[in-house]
Tab-separated table of C-alpha atoms and ligand atoms in Angstrom:
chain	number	residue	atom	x	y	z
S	1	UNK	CA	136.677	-101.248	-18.163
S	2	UNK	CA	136.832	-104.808	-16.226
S	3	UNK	CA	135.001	-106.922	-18.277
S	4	UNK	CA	133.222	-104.722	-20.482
S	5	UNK	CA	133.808	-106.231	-23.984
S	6	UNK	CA	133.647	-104.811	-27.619
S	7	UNK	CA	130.884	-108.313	-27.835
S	8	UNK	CA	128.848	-105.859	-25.143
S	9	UNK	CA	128.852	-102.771	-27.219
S	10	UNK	CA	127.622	-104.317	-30.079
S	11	UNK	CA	125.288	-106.833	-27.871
S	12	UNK	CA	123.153	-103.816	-26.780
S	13	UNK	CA	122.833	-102.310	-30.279
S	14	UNK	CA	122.004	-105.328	-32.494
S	15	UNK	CA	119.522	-106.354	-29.296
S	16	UNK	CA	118.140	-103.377	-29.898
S	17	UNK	CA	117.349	-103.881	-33.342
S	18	UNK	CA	116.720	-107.598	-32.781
S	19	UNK	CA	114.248	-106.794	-30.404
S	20	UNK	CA	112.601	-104.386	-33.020
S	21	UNK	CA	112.133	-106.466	-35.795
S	22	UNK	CA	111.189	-109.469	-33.114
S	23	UNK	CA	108.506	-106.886	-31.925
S	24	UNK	CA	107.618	-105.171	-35.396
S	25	UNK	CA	105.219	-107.436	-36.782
S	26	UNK	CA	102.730	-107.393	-34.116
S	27	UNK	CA	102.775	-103.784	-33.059
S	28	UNK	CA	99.772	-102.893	-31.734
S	29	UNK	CA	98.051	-106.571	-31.030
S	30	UNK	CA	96.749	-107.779	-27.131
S	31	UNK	CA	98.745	-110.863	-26.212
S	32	UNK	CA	96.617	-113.173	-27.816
S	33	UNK	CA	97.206	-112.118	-30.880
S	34	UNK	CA	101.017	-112.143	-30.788
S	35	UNK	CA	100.860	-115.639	-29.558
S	36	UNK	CA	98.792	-116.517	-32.775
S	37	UNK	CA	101.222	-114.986	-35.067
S	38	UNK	CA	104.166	-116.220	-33.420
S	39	UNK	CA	102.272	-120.226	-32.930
S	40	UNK	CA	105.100	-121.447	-35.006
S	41	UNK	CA	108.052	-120.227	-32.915
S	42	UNK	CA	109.735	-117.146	-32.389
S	43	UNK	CA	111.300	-116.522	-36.016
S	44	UNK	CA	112.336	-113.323	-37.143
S	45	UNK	CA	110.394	-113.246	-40.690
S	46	UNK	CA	111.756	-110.269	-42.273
S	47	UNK	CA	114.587	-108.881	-39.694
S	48	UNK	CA	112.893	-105.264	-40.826
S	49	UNK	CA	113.381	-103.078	-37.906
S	50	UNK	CA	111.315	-99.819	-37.372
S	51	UNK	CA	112.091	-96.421	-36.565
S	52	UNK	CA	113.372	-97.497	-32.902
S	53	UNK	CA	116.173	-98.547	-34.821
S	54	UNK	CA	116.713	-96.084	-37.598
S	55	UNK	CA	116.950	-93.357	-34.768
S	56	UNK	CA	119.180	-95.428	-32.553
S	57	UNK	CA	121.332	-95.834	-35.683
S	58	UNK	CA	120.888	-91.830	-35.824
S	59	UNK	CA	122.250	-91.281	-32.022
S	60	UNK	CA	125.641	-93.674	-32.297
S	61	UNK	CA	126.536	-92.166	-36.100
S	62	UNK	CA	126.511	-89.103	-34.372
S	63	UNK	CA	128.520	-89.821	-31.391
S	64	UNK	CA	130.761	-91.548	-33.437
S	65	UNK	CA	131.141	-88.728	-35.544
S	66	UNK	CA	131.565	-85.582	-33.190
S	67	UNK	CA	132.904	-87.692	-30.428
S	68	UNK	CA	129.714	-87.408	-27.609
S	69	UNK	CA	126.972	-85.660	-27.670
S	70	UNK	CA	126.046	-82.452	-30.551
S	71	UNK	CA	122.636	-81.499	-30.528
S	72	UNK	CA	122.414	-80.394	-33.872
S	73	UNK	CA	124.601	-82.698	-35.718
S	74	UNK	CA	122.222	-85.826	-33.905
S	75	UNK	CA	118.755	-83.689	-35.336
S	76	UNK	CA	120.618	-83.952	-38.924
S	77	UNK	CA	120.856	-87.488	-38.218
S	78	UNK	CA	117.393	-88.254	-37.779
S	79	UNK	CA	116.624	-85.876	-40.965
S	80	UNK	CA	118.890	-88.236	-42.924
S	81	UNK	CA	117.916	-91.243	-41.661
S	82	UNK	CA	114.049	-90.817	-41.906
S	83	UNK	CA	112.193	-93.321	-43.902
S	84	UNK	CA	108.603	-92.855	-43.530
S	85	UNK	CA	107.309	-96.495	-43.979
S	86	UNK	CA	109.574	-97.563	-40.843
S	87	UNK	CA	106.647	-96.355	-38.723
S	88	UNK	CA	107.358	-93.206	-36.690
S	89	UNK	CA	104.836	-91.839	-34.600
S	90	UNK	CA	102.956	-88.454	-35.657
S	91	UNK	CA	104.654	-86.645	-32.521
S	92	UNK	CA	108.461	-87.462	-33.692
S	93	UNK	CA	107.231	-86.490	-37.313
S	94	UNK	CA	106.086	-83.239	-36.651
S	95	UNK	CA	109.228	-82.175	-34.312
S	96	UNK	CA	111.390	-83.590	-37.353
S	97	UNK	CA	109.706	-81.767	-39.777
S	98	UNK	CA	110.462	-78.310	-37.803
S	99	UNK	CA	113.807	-79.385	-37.479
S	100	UNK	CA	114.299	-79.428	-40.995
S	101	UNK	CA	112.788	-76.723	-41.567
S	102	UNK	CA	115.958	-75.071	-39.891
S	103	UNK	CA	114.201	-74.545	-36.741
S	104	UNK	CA	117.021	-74.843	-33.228
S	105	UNK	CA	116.641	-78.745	-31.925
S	106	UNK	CA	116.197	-76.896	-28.352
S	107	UNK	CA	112.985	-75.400	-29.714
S	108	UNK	CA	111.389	-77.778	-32.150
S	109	UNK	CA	110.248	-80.429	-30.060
S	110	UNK	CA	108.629	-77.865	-27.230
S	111	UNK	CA	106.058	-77.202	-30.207
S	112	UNK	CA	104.022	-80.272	-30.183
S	113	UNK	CA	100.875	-81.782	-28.226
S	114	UNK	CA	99.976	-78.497	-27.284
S	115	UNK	CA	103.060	-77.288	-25.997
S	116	UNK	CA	103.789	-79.924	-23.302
S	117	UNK	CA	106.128	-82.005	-25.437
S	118	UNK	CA	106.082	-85.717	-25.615
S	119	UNK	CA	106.218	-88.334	-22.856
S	120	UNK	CA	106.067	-91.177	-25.735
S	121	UNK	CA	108.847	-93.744	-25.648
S	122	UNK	CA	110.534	-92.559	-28.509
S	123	UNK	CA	113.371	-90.906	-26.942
S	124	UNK	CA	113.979	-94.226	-24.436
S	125	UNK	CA	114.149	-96.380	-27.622
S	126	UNK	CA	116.840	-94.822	-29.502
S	127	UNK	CA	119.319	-94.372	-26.335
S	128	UNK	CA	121.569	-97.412	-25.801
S	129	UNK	CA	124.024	-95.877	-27.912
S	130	UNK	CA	124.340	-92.944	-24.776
S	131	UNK	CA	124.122	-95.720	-22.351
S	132	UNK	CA	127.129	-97.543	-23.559
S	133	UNK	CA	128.955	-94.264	-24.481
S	134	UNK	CA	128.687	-92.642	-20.810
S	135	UNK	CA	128.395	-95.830	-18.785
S	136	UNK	CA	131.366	-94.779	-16.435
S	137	UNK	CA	129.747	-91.479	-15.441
S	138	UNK	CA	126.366	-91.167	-14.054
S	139	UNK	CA	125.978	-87.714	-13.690
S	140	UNK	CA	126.918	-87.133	-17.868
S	141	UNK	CA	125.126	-89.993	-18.777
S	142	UNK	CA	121.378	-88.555	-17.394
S	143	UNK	CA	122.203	-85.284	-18.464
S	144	UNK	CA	123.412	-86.465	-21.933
S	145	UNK	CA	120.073	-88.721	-21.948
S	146	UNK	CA	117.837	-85.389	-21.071
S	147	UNK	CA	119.579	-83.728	-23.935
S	148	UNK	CA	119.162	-86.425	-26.682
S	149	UNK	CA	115.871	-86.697	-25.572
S	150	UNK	CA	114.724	-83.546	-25.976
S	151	UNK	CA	115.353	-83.392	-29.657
S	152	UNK	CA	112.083	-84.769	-29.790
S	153	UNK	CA	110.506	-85.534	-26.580
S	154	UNK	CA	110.767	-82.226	-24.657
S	155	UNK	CA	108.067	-83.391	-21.449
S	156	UNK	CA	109.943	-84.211	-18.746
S	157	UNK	CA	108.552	-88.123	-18.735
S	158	UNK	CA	110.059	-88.694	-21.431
S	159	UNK	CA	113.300	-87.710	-20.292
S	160	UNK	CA	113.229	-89.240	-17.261
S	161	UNK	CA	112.666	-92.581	-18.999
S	162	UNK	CA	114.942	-92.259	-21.394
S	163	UNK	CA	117.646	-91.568	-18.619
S	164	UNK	CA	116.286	-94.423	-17.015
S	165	UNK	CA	116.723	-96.877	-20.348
S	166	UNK	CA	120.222	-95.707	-20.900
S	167	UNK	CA	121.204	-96.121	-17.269
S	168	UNK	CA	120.170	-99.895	-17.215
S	169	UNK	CA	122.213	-100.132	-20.351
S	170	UNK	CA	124.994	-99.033	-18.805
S	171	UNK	CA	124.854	-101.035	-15.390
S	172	UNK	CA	123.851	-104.175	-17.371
S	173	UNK	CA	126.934	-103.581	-19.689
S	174	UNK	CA	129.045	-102.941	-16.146
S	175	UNK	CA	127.487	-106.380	-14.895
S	176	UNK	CA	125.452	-104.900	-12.258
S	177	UNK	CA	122.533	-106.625	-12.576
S	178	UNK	CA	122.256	-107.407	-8.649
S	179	UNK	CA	121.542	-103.965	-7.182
S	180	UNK	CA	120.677	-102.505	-10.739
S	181	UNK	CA	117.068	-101.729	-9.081
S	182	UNK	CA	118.569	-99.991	-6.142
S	183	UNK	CA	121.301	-98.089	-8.527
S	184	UNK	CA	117.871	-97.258	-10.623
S	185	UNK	CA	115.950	-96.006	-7.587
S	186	UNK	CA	118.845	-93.631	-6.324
S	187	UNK	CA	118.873	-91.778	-9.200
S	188	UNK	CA	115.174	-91.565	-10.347
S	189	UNK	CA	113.051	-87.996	-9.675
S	190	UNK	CA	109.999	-88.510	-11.073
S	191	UNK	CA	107.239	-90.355	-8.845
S	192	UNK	CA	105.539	-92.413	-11.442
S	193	UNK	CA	108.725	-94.328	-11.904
S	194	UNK	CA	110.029	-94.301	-8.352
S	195	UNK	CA	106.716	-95.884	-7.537
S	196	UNK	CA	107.098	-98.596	-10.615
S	197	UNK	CA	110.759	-99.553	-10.589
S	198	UNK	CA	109.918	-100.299	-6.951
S	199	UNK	CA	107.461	-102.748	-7.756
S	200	UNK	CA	109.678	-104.728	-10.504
S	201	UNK	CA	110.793	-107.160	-7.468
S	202	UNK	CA	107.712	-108.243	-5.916
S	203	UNK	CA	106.093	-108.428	-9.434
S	204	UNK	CA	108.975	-111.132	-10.495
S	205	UNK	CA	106.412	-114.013	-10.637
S	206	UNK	CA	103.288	-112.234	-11.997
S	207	UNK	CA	101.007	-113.708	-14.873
S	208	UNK	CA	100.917	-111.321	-17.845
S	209	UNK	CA	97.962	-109.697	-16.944
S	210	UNK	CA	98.423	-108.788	-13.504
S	211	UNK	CA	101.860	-107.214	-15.046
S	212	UNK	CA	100.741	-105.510	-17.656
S	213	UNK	CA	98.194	-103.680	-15.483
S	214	UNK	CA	101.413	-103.154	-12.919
S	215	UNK	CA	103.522	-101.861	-15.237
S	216	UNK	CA	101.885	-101.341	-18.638
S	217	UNK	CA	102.773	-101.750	-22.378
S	218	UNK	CA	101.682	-98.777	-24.054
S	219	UNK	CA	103.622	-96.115	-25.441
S	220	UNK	CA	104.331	-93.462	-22.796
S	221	UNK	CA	107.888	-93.976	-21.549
S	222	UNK	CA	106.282	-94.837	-18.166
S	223	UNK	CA	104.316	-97.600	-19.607
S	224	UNK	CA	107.443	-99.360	-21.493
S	225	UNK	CA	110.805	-98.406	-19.970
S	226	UNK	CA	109.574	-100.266	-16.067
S	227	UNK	CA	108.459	-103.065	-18.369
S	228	UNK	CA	111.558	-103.688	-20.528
S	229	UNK	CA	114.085	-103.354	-16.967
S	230	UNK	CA	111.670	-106.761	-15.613
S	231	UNK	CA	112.024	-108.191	-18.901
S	232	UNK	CA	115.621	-108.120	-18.347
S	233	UNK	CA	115.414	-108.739	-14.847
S	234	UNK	CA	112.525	-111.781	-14.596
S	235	UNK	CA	114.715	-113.594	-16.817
S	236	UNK	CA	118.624	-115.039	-17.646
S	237	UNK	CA	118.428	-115.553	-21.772
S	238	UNK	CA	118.913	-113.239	-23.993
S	239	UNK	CA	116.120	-115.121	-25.600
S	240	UNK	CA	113.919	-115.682	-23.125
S	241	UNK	CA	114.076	-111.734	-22.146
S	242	UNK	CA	113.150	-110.088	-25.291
S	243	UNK	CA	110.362	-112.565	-26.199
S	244	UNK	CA	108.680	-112.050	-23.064
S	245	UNK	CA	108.579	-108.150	-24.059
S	246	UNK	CA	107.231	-108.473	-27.188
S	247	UNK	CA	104.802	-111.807	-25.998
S	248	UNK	CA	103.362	-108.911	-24.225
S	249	UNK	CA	101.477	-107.582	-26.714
S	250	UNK	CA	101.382	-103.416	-27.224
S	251	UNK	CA	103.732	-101.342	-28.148
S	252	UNK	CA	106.057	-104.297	-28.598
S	253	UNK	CA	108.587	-103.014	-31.261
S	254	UNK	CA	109.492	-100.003	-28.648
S	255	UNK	CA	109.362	-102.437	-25.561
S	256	UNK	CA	111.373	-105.830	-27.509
S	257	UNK	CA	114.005	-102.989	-28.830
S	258	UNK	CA	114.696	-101.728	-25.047
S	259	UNK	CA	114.865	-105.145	-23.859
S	260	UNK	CA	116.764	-106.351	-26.178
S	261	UNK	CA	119.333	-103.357	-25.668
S	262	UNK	CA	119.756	-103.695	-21.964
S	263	UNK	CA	119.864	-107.582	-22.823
S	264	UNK	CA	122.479	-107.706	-25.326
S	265	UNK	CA	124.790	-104.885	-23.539
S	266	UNK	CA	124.688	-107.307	-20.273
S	267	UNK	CA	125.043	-111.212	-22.412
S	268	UNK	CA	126.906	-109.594	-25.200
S	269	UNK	CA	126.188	-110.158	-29.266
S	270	UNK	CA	127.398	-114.566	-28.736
S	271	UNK	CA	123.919	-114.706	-26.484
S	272	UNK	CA	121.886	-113.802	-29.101
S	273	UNK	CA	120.702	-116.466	-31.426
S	274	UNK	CA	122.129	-116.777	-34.636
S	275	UNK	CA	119.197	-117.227	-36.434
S	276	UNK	CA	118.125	-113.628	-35.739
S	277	UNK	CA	121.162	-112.400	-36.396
S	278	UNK	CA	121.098	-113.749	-39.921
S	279	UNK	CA	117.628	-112.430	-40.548
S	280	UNK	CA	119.167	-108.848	-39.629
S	281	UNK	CA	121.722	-109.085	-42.184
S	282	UNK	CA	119.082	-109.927	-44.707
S	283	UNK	CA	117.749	-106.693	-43.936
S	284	UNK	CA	120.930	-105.239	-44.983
S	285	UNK	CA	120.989	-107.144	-48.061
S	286	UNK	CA	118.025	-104.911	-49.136
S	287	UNK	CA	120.476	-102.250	-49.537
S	288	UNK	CA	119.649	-100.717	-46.230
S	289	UNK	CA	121.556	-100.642	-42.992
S	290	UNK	CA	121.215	-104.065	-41.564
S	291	UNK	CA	124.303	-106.306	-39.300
S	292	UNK	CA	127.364	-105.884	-40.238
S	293	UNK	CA	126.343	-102.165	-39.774
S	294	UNK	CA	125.348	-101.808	-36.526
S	295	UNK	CA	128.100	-103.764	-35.793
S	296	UNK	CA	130.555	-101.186	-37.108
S	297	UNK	CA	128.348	-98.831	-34.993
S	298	UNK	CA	128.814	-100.755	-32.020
S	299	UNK	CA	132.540	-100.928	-32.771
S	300	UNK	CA	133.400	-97.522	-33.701
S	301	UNK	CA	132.037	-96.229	-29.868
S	302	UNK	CA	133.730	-98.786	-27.975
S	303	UNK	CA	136.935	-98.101	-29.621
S	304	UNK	CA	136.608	-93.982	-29.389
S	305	UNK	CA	135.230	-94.745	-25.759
S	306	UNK	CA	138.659	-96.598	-25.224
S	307	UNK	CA	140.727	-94.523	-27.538
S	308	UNK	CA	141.586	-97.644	-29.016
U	1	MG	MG1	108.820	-98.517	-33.823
């Protein structure tokens, strides 16, 4: 466990949701229009995260409380969880409406868009919480990740890149940020990512544009996870990384949450600034699961990890 710190665990969770909320209001706009909403600065308004966050919430209560990975108990979690207005997308509602219908999480989520399952990015957004958990073995982390995934995103795209997200979160929590492309492109199968995690490097000085078409910033896992790993890699803020994501435009809740998760499990929870962290405990002022929260969350898995 050289140097990987309690501040790291909860880093990558609270990034996540800081990059959420950071992302939230503009979901959906080109990069113009972020820049006009953000003009003023980067201030997180309401520190309201969306269903990236509920869901990653969902995934560490339930490692936390069966001590890894429980397929069922985690679909429960979601079921709890689930507040409409945070924004889920019609895919993850219909799989969590079978589930709780009673139908077997192995089955549910093999139902939807036409029986191919979902490649969305909704299974990569929730998964820090695996990364940090299983970030000493690679071989149970990606299977773990495959698993979690499939609750609700059953194609194999969106498995891959939510294997993919949780492995950066674990080598940026271990410090390998040198060589985490090369660690990446050992382990990855499918060929849209080989061929985009292999571009990351060359693309490290790209304008926007010319990234976004490399890359993308759309909701398929394959459009988002590539983007969020150069987010974290282009830059050497916590900062600076997670407003990039969401400055480019898209899905930018989704991409800001996974950059902000790999960020905040590699600078740990002092890198990021305090001013969002303040406008994420409002959020739990409203009753709701805000801060202090996720920082039990973030708490509770490095001390089971440890057996602390
Ligand atoms: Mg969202």
């Amino acid at each position: 466990m050289k140097g990987i710190s309690r501040s790291k665990f909860r880093g990558a969770l609270i990034g996540s949701a800081v990059g959420d909320a950071l992302g939230a209001p503009v979901e959906g706009c080109t990069m113009e229009e972020v820049s006009s909403v953000y003009e003023n600065g980067w201030e997180l308004k309401s520190g309201r995260y969306t269903d990236d966050t509920e869901m990653m919430i969902g995934v560490a209560e339930s490692l936390i409380e069966k001590g890894g990975f429980d397929g069922t108990d985690m679909a429960r979690k979601f079921i709890r969880n689930y507040h409409a207005w945070r924004h889920y997308g019609p895919g993850t509602r219909a799989v969590l409406k079978r589930l709780k219908a009673g139908e077997h999480w192995e089955e549910a989520s093999k139902r939807v868009f036409n029986g191919e399952g979902s490649y969305g990015n909704g299974a990569a957004m929730r998964i820090a919480p695996i990364g940090l958990f299983y970030h000493d073995d690679v071989d149970t982390l990606w299977d773990i990740a495959y698993k979690a995934s499939h609750i609700t995103h059953s194609h194999v795209l969106g498995k891959e890149g939510a294997a993919i997200q949780a492995y950066s979160v674990a080598l940026a929590l271990r410090g390998q940020r040198e060589g985490m492309l090369s660690y990446l492109g050992a382990r990855i199968k499918e060929g849209i990512y080989r061929a985009k995690i292999s571009k990351i490097e060359q693309l490290l000085d790209a304008d926007r544009k010319l990234l976004i078409e490399e890359l993308g910033n759309g909701e398929a896992a394959f459009n988002s996870v590539p983007t969020a790993i150069y987010s974290f890699l282009r830059f050497h803020t916590f900062s600076d990384s997670v407003i990039y994501a969401v400055s480019l435009g898209g899905d930018t809740d989704t991409i800001g949450a996974m950059t902000g998760a790999i960020s905040g499990a590699y600078y740990g929870e002092e890198a990021i600034p305090p001013e969002w962290l303040s406008a994420l405990a409002k959020a739990e002022d409203e009753g709701r699961k805000g801060l202090r929260y996720i920082e039990w969350l973030g708490d509770e898995l490095y001390r089971i990890k440890f057996k602390i």
